[in-house]
Amino acid sequence: MDEALLRGLTPSVLTILVRRGADFAAAEDAVQDALVEALRVWPNDPPRDPKGWLVTVAWRKFLDATRADTARRRREDRVEEEPAPGPTPAVDDTLQLYFLCAHPSLTPASAVALTLRAVGGLTTRQIARAYLVPEATMAQRISRAKRTVSGVRFDRPGDVATVLRVLYLVFNEGYSGDVDLAAEAIRLTRRLATAVDHPEAAGLLALMLLHHARRAARTASDGSLVPLAEQDRGRWDTAAIAEGVGILQAALARDRLGEFQAQAAIAALHADAPTAEETDWPQIVEWYDELARLTDSPVVRLNRAVAVGEADGPRAGLASLAALDPSLPRYTAVAAYLNERDGDLATAARLYAEAAHKAPDLAERDHLTRQAARLNARRRR
């Protein structure tokens, strides 16, 4: 049974049902029923036209459900419109589902979950495991999202920027359990980049590939975090880096710079350096300047302060940091790092310990705690 084939066909089949008049929630239920039927039938009797088979069965499942509805007269009108069996057009409507799942009325968490379910073809159980929440909780979240977008028509152009933001959120969720969300985000973004002529779609794909290429080196054998400067660059995925750089160069050549392209350019400069010492920090600072201009994000300015500290010295980095709000996430960790670079070990150790208490996850907390302990040990010698 080709699970990848089923997952690849799911978005198109779902979109066809919605275009025929089924509301999103009912169409999604019908498609899931059709997939279950495919798992039962296909191993012994594979269809010649898998997509056409799924469309036919899903539409019948939808009709079976609607016939039981109390509004029989309105539903019977749809029954009469059932198209004759035959080959389905070779059109990929997946892009429409991206836009629907990134509907502005949905919360980011709901948009991500709905994208994984409708476009990614993941089950509710798989999504729940990836998010480390009970399956019932995720089922409720997806059901609310489906109700929200039910009745939304595909008669207006979608917002590519919103779709890209949702995919970026999927990627940043990382991975856990049997669903690798980072790899899933790359797969979905790759499909989007081929479906829409938009340099930022290519920029996001390049950014994901370049970050994902360093994944194997980010943690030690005991699960502890390994900072970028200390990573074994021999463990980086050179094929993914080469692909990401190629995609980025093609996007930049179109002279329509966006934030994902700028982020990818920074990641490419890190990936291009044979050693941490050979990193082109002045150019990275220039890209952070571009990124700050595009986003006006305080988080970008925080990262820029680190780059300034590397390019022009820790005092310059601390001066850039002083202009920012100390309540920013990871502000204290950056201050600790720059103070250590400046030789103020007592202040750095105190700030590392303070940052550990504010860390968003256990791995980062443990890393910062070890940094504080390392400096305190040095001071006692």
Short mmCIF file of C-alpha atoms in Angstrom, two decimals:
data_model
loop_
_atom_site.label_atom_id
_atom_site.label_comp_id
_atom_site.label_asym_id
_atom_site.label_seq_id
_atom_site.Cartn_x
_atom_site.Cartn_y
_atom_site.Cartn_z
CA MET A 1 0.00 0.00 0.00
CA ASP A 2 1.54 3.31 -1.11
CA GLU A 3 0.84 5.64 1.81
CA ALA A 4 2.73 8.48 0.12
CA LEU A 5 0.42 8.22 -2.90
CA LEU A 6 -2.66 8.47 -0.69
CA ARG A 7 -1.27 11.47 1.16
CA GLY A 8 -0.37 13.14 -2.11
CA LEU A 9 -3.85 12.66 -3.58
CA THR A 10 -5.80 13.71 -0.49
CA PRO A 11 -5.65 17.51 -1.03
CA SER A 12 -6.83 17.32 -4.65
CA VAL A 13 -9.69 14.96 -3.82
CA LEU A 14 -10.80 17.16 -0.94
CA THR A 15 -10.71 20.28 -3.11
CA ILE A 16 -12.77 18.61 -5.84
CA LEU A 17 -15.52 17.78 -3.34
CA VAL A 18 -15.53 21.33 -2.01
CA ARG A 19 -15.75 22.69 -5.55
CA ARG A 20 -18.75 20.44 -6.20
CA GLY A 21 -20.58 22.08 -3.32
CA ALA A 22 -19.69 20.06 -0.23
CA ASP A 23 -18.86 22.11 2.83
CA PHE A 24 -15.32 21.65 4.09
CA ALA A 25 -16.11 19.64 7.22
CA ALA A 26 -18.40 17.17 5.42
CA ALA A 27 -15.97 16.86 2.49
CA GLU A 28 -13.04 16.17 4.80
CA ASP A 29 -15.01 13.45 6.61
CA ALA A 30 -15.99 11.88 3.29
CA VAL A 31 -12.39 11.88 2.06
CA GLN A 32 -11.21 10.20 5.26
CA ASP A 33 -13.90 7.52 4.80
CA ALA A 34 -12.72 7.01 1.22
CA LEU A 35 -9.12 6.62 2.40
CA VAL A 36 -10.20 3.94 4.86
CA GLU A 37 -12.01 2.17 2.03
CA ALA A 38 -8.89 2.44 -0.15
CA LEU A 39 -6.79 0.80 2.55
CA ARG A 40 -9.27 -2.08 2.57
CA VAL A 41 -9.74 -2.52 -1.18
CA TRP A 42 -6.59 -1.43 -3.00
CA PRO A 43 -4.14 -4.11 -1.77
CA ASN A 44 -6.21 -6.79 -3.58
CA ASP A 45 -7.80 -4.66 -6.31
CA PRO A 46 -5.69 -1.58 -7.15
CA PRO A 47 -7.53 0.97 -9.33
CA ARG A 48 -6.27 2.15 -12.71
CA ASP A 49 -7.05 5.76 -11.77
CA PRO A 50 -6.41 6.15 -8.01
CA LYS A 51 -7.47 9.79 -7.91
CA GLY A 52 -10.67 9.13 -9.85
CA TRP A 53 -11.45 6.17 -7.58
CA LEU A 54 -11.02 8.31 -4.46
CA VAL A 55 -13.14 11.12 -5.88
CA THR A 56 -15.97 8.73 -6.79
CA VAL A 57 -15.96 6.94 -3.45
CA ALA A 58 -15.58 10.14 -1.43
CA TRP A 59 -18.47 11.78 -3.29
CA ARG A 60 -20.66 8.75 -2.63
CA LYS A 61 -19.68 8.82 1.04
CA PHE A 62 -20.62 12.49 1.12
CA LEU A 63 -23.97 11.78 -0.52
CA ASP A 64 -24.68 8.93 1.88
CA ALA A 65 -24.12 11.32 4.77
CA THR A 66 -26.14 14.16 3.31
CA ARG A 67 -29.12 11.93 2.45
CA ALA A 68 -29.53 11.32 6.16
CA ASP A 69 -29.70 15.04 6.80
CA THR A 70 -33.02 16.60 7.71
CA ALA A 71 -32.75 19.17 4.90
CA ARG A 72 -33.49 16.44 2.33
CA ARG A 73 -34.80 18.65 -0.45
CA ARG A 74 -31.66 20.80 -0.64
CA ARG A 75 -29.45 17.72 -0.44
CA GLU A 76 -31.37 15.93 -3.20
CA ASP A 77 -30.52 18.78 -5.56
CA ARG A 78 -26.87 17.88 -5.09
CA VAL A 79 -27.59 14.20 -5.72
CA GLU A 80 -28.95 15.07 -9.15
CA GLU A 81 -25.74 16.93 -9.96
CA GLU A 82 -23.50 13.90 -9.43
CA PRO A 83 -21.12 13.82 -12.42
CA ALA A 84 -20.80 10.72 -14.57
CA PRO A 85 -17.91 8.37 -13.71
CA GLY A 86 -14.75 8.90 -15.70
CA PRO A 87 -11.19 10.18 -15.53
CA THR A 88 -10.65 13.24 -13.35
CA PRO A 89 -8.78 16.28 -14.68
CA ALA A 90 -5.06 16.26 -13.93
CA VAL A 91 -5.27 19.54 -12.00
CA ASP A 92 -3.62 20.03 -8.63
CA ASP A 93 -5.90 22.17 -6.49
CA THR A 94 -3.74 21.80 -3.43
CA LEU A 95 -2.89 25.50 -3.47
CA GLN A 96 -6.53 26.35 -2.76
CA LEU A 97 -6.41 24.18 0.35
CA TYR A 98 -3.32 26.01 1.57
CA PHE A 99 -5.22 29.28 1.39
CA LEU A 100 -8.31 27.82 3.03
CA CYS A 101 -6.33 26.32 5.90
CA ALA A 102 -4.55 29.65 6.43
CA HIS A 103 -7.88 31.49 6.73
CA PRO A 104 -7.48 34.73 8.74
CA SER A 105 -10.28 33.74 11.14
CA LEU A 106 -8.24 30.78 12.41
CA THR A 107 -5.71 30.94 15.21
CA PRO A 108 -2.15 30.03 14.20
CA ALA A 109 -2.38 26.73 16.11
CA SER A 110 -5.64 25.80 14.38
CA ALA A 111 -4.30 26.81 10.97
CA VAL A 112 -1.24 24.61 11.44
CA ALA A 113 -3.31 21.63 12.60
CA LEU A 114 -5.77 21.98 9.73
CA THR A 115 -2.94 22.28 7.19
CA LEU A 116 -1.33 19.10 8.49
CA ARG A 117 -4.67 17.28 8.33
CA ALA A 118 -6.06 18.54 5.00
CA VAL A 119 -2.90 19.22 2.99
CA GLY A 120 -0.42 16.96 4.73
CA GLY A 121 -2.81 14.03 4.98
CA LEU A 122 -1.79 13.26 8.57
CA THR A 123 -4.25 11.61 10.93
CA THR A 124 -5.55 13.35 14.03
CA ARG A 125 -3.59 10.89 16.15
CA GLN A 126 -0.33 11.67 14.33
CA ILE A 127 -0.84 15.42 14.72
CA ALA A 128 -1.71 15.02 18.41
CA ARG A 129 1.46 12.98 19.00
CA ALA A 130 3.55 15.61 17.24
CA TYR A 131 2.09 18.33 19.47
CA LEU A 132 2.26 16.13 22.58
CA VAL A 133 -1.43 16.69 23.36
CA PRO A 134 -4.28 14.18 23.83
CA GLU A 135 -5.92 13.00 20.61
CA ALA A 136 -9.31 14.25 21.83
CA THR A 137 -7.89 17.75 22.32
CA MET A 138 -6.48 17.82 18.80
CA ALA A 139 -9.74 16.41 17.37
CA GLN A 140 -11.66 19.28 18.97
CA ARG A 141 -9.18 21.82 17.63
CA ILE A 142 -9.45 20.45 14.10
CA SER A 143 -13.26 20.21 14.30
CA ARG A 144 -13.52 23.86 15.36
CA ALA A 145 -11.20 24.86 12.53
CA LYS A 146 -13.26 22.91 9.98
CA ARG A 147 -16.46 24.55 11.19
CA THR A 148 -14.83 27.95 10.90
CA VAL A 149 -13.88 27.52 7.25
CA SER A 150 -17.03 25.64 6.19
CA GLY A 151 -18.86 27.66 3.57
CA VAL A 152 -15.79 29.69 2.58
CA ARG A 153 -15.74 29.92 -1.19
CA PHE A 154 -12.69 29.67 -3.44
CA ASP A 155 -13.61 32.82 -5.35
CA ARG A 156 -10.92 35.17 -4.04
CA PRO A 157 -7.15 35.03 -4.37
CA GLY A 158 -5.42 33.67 -1.31
CA ASP A 159 -2.83 35.42 0.81
CA VAL A 160 0.49 33.76 0.03
CA ALA A 161 2.15 35.53 2.96
CA THR A 162 -0.31 33.93 5.40
CA VAL A 163 0.21 30.48 3.89
CA LEU A 164 3.98 30.87 4.18
CA ARG A 165 3.65 31.97 7.80
CA VAL A 166 1.63 28.85 8.62
CA LEU A 167 4.22 26.61 6.96
CA TYR A 168 6.98 28.43 8.86
CA LEU A 169 5.12 27.68 12.11
CA VAL A 170 4.85 24.01 11.13
CA PHE A 171 8.61 23.89 10.54
CA ASN A 172 9.41 25.55 13.85
CA GLU A 173 7.36 22.97 15.73
CA GLY A 174 10.28 20.60 15.13
CA TYR A 175 9.62 16.92 15.48
CA SER A 176 8.47 14.31 17.99
CA GLY A 177 6.84 10.91 17.98
CA ASP A 178 6.22 9.34 14.59
CA VAL A 179 5.66 12.64 12.75
CA ASP A 180 8.66 14.75 11.79
CA LEU A 181 7.06 18.18 11.44
CA ALA A 182 10.23 19.80 10.13
CA ALA A 183 10.44 17.28 7.28
CA GLU A 184 6.68 17.57 6.72
CA ALA A 185 6.94 21.36 6.46
CA ILE A 186 9.70 20.99 3.85
CA ARG A 187 7.54 18.58 1.86
CA LEU A 188 4.54 20.91 1.92
CA THR A 189 6.60 24.02 1.15
CA ARG A 190 8.24 22.24 -1.77
CA ARG A 191 4.78 21.53 -3.19
CA LEU A 192 3.72 25.13 -2.66
CA ALA A 193 6.88 26.47 -4.31
CA THR A 194 6.10 24.48 -7.46
CA ALA A 195 2.46 25.62 -7.47
CA VAL A 196 2.91 29.37 -7.00
CA ASP A 197 5.32 31.76 -8.71
CA HIS A 198 6.46 33.65 -5.63
CA PRO A 199 10.09 34.33 -4.61
CA GLU A 200 9.22 34.18 -0.91
CA ALA A 201 7.92 30.62 -1.32
CA ALA A 202 11.34 29.73 -2.71
CA GLY A 203 12.98 31.76 0.05
CA LEU A 204 11.12 29.82 2.73
CA LEU A 205 12.01 26.49 1.15
CA ALA A 206 15.68 27.51 1.00
CA LEU A 207 15.57 28.63 4.64
CA MET A 208 14.06 25.32 5.76
CA LEU A 209 16.60 23.26 3.83
CA LEU A 210 19.55 25.25 5.17
CA HIS A 211 18.38 24.99 8.78
CA HIS A 212 17.41 21.33 8.44
CA ALA A 213 20.85 20.55 7.01
CA ARG A 214 22.38 21.26 10.44
CA ARG A 215 19.90 19.14 12.36
CA ALA A 216 22.14 16.12 13.01
CA ALA A 217 24.81 18.32 14.61
CA ARG A 218 22.52 20.34 16.87
CA THR A 219 22.45 17.83 19.73
CA ALA A 220 25.07 15.68 21.41
CA SER A 221 24.67 11.97 22.08
CA ASP A 222 23.17 12.75 25.50
CA GLY A 223 20.56 15.04 23.94
CA SER A 224 22.17 18.30 25.06
CA LEU A 225 22.21 21.31 22.75
CA VAL A 226 25.34 22.05 20.73
CA PRO A 227 25.78 25.77 19.86
CA LEU A 228 26.36 26.61 16.20
CA ALA A 229 30.01 27.55 16.76
CA GLU A 230 30.72 24.16 18.36
CA GLN A 231 28.88 21.95 15.90
CA ASP A 232 30.69 19.27 13.90
CA ARG A 233 30.29 20.70 10.41
CA GLY A 234 31.17 17.35 8.94
CA ARG A 235 27.75 16.17 10.08
CA TRP A 236 25.93 18.88 8.13
CA ASP A 237 23.94 17.69 5.10
CA THR A 238 25.91 19.15 2.19
CA ALA A 239 23.32 18.07 -0.40
CA ALA A 240 20.56 19.97 1.42
CA ILE A 241 22.85 22.99 1.76
CA ALA A 242 23.66 22.96 -1.95
CA GLU A 243 19.98 22.69 -2.86
CA GLY A 244 19.03 25.46 -0.45
CA VAL A 245 21.73 27.80 -1.74
CA GLY A 246 20.72 27.13 -5.36
CA ILE A 247 17.05 27.87 -4.64
CA LEU A 248 18.00 31.03 -2.72
CA GLN A 249 20.22 32.35 -5.50
CA ALA A 250 17.43 31.91 -8.04
CA ALA A 251 14.99 33.73 -5.74
CA LEU A 252 17.37 36.62 -5.02
CA ALA A 253 18.03 37.05 -8.73
CA ARG A 254 14.39 38.12 -9.15
CA ASP A 255 15.11 41.23 -7.05
CA ARG A 256 11.95 40.90 -4.94
CA LEU A 257 13.52 40.57 -1.51
CA GLY A 258 11.40 39.33 1.38
CA GLU A 259 12.04 38.30 4.96
CA PHE A 260 12.38 34.57 4.24
CA GLN A 261 14.97 35.22 1.54
CA ALA A 262 16.90 37.47 3.94
CA GLN A 263 16.78 34.81 6.68
CA ALA A 264 17.90 32.19 4.17
CA ALA A 265 20.82 34.41 3.11
CA ILE A 266 21.99 34.55 6.74
CA ALA A 267 21.65 30.77 7.06
CA ALA A 268 23.59 30.33 3.81
CA LEU A 269 26.48 32.42 5.11
CA HIS A 270 26.69 30.22 8.20
CA ALA A 271 26.55 27.09 6.04
CA ASP A 272 29.22 28.40 3.67
CA ALA A 273 31.82 28.94 6.40
CA PRO A 274 34.27 26.00 6.69
CA THR A 275 34.76 26.87 10.38
CA ALA A 276 33.01 29.12 12.87
CA GLU A 277 36.02 31.45 12.84
CA GLU A 278 35.70 31.96 9.08
CA THR A 279 32.06 33.10 9.25
CA ASP A 280 31.49 36.33 7.31
CA TRP A 281 29.96 38.25 10.20
CA PRO A 282 30.08 41.73 8.57
CA GLN A 283 27.92 40.44 5.71
CA ILE A 284 25.59 38.75 8.18
CA VAL A 285 25.15 42.11 9.94
CA GLU A 286 24.23 43.66 6.58
CA TRP A 287 21.59 40.98 6.01
CA TYR A 288 20.20 41.56 9.50
CA ASP A 289 19.93 45.25 8.60
CA GLU A 290 17.87 44.27 5.55
CA LEU A 291 15.77 41.91 7.64
CA ALA A 292 15.13 44.58 10.27
CA ARG A 293 14.07 46.97 7.52
CA LEU A 294 11.63 44.39 6.14
CA THR A 295 10.13 43.25 9.44
CA ASP A 296 10.86 45.90 12.09
CA SER A 297 11.08 42.94 14.45
CA PRO A 298 12.73 43.34 17.88
CA VAL A 299 13.73 39.66 17.75
CA VAL A 300 15.64 40.36 14.53
CA ARG A 301 17.39 43.28 16.23
CA LEU A 302 18.29 40.99 19.13
CA ASN A 303 19.92 38.51 16.73
CA ARG A 304 21.60 41.42 14.99
CA ALA A 305 23.22 42.42 18.30
CA VAL A 306 24.88 39.00 18.44
CA ALA A 307 26.16 39.41 14.89
CA VAL A 308 27.46 42.91 15.67
CA GLY A 309 29.26 41.47 18.69
CA GLU A 310 30.99 38.96 16.42
CA ALA A 311 31.78 41.44 13.65
CA ASP A 312 32.81 44.50 15.68
CA GLY A 313 33.54 43.13 19.12
CA PRO A 314 31.46 42.43 22.24
CA ARG A 315 31.34 46.06 23.36
CA ALA A 316 29.65 47.00 20.09
CA GLY A 317 27.24 44.09 20.53
CA LEU A 318 26.37 45.19 24.06
CA ALA A 319 25.77 48.73 22.79
CA SER A 320 23.30 47.39 20.22
CA LEU A 321 21.67 45.26 22.90
CA ALA A 322 21.24 48.23 25.23
CA ALA A 323 18.81 49.83 22.77
CA LEU A 324 16.40 46.87 23.03
CA ASP A 325 13.70 45.87 25.53
CA PRO A 326 15.17 43.57 28.22
CA SER A 327 11.89 41.64 28.37
CA LEU A 328 12.51 40.19 24.90
CA PRO A 329 12.75 36.38 24.80
CA ARG A 330 16.40 35.27 25.10
CA TYR A 331 17.58 38.86 25.76
CA THR A 332 19.26 37.73 28.99
CA ALA A 333 20.99 34.80 27.26
CA VAL A 334 22.39 37.14 24.59
CA ALA A 335 23.56 39.57 27.30
CA ALA A 336 25.29 36.69 29.08
CA TYR A 337 27.09 35.60 25.91
CA LEU A 338 28.29 39.10 25.04
CA ASN A 339 29.47 39.78 28.60
CA GLU A 340 31.42 36.53 28.54
CA ARG A 341 33.02 37.56 25.25
CA ASP A 342 33.91 40.89 26.90
CA GLY A 343 35.63 39.11 29.79
CA ASP A 344 33.09 39.89 32.52
CA LEU A 345 32.69 36.32 33.75
CA ALA A 346 30.85 37.18 36.98
CA THR A 347 28.13 39.11 35.16
CA ALA A 348 27.94 36.49 32.42
CA ALA A 349 27.53 33.63 34.92
CA ARG A 350 24.77 35.49 36.75
CA LEU A 351 22.95 36.25 33.50
CA TYR A 352 23.27 32.66 32.25
CA ALA A 353 21.65 31.43 35.47
CA GLU A 354 18.91 34.04 35.14
CA ALA A 355 18.33 33.11 31.50
CA ALA A 356 18.03 29.43 32.45
CA HIS A 357 15.02 30.24 34.64
CA LYS A 358 13.35 31.93 31.65
CA ALA A 359 14.18 29.22 29.09
CA PRO A 360 11.19 28.00 27.03
CA ASP A 361 12.18 24.31 27.10
CA LEU A 362 14.20 21.84 29.14
CA ALA A 363 17.04 21.44 26.63
CA GLU A 364 17.73 25.17 26.50
CA ARG A 365 17.44 25.49 30.27
CA ASP A 366 19.98 22.73 30.80
CA HIS A 367 22.34 24.30 28.26
CA LEU A 368 22.22 27.71 29.96
CA THR A 369 22.63 26.15 33.40
CA ARG A 370 25.77 24.37 32.19
CA GLN A 371 27.11 27.64 30.81
CA ALA A 372 26.66 29.32 34.19
CA ALA A 373 28.33 26.40 35.98
CA ARG A 374 31.24 26.45 33.52
CA LEU A 375 31.96 30.15 34.16
CA ASN A 376 31.60 29.80 37.93
CA ALA A 377 34.10 26.95 37.85
CA ARG A 378 36.53 29.11 35.85
CA ARG A 379 36.20 31.96 38.35
CA ARG A 380 37.04 29.66 41.29
CA ARG A 381 40.32 28.48 39.77
#
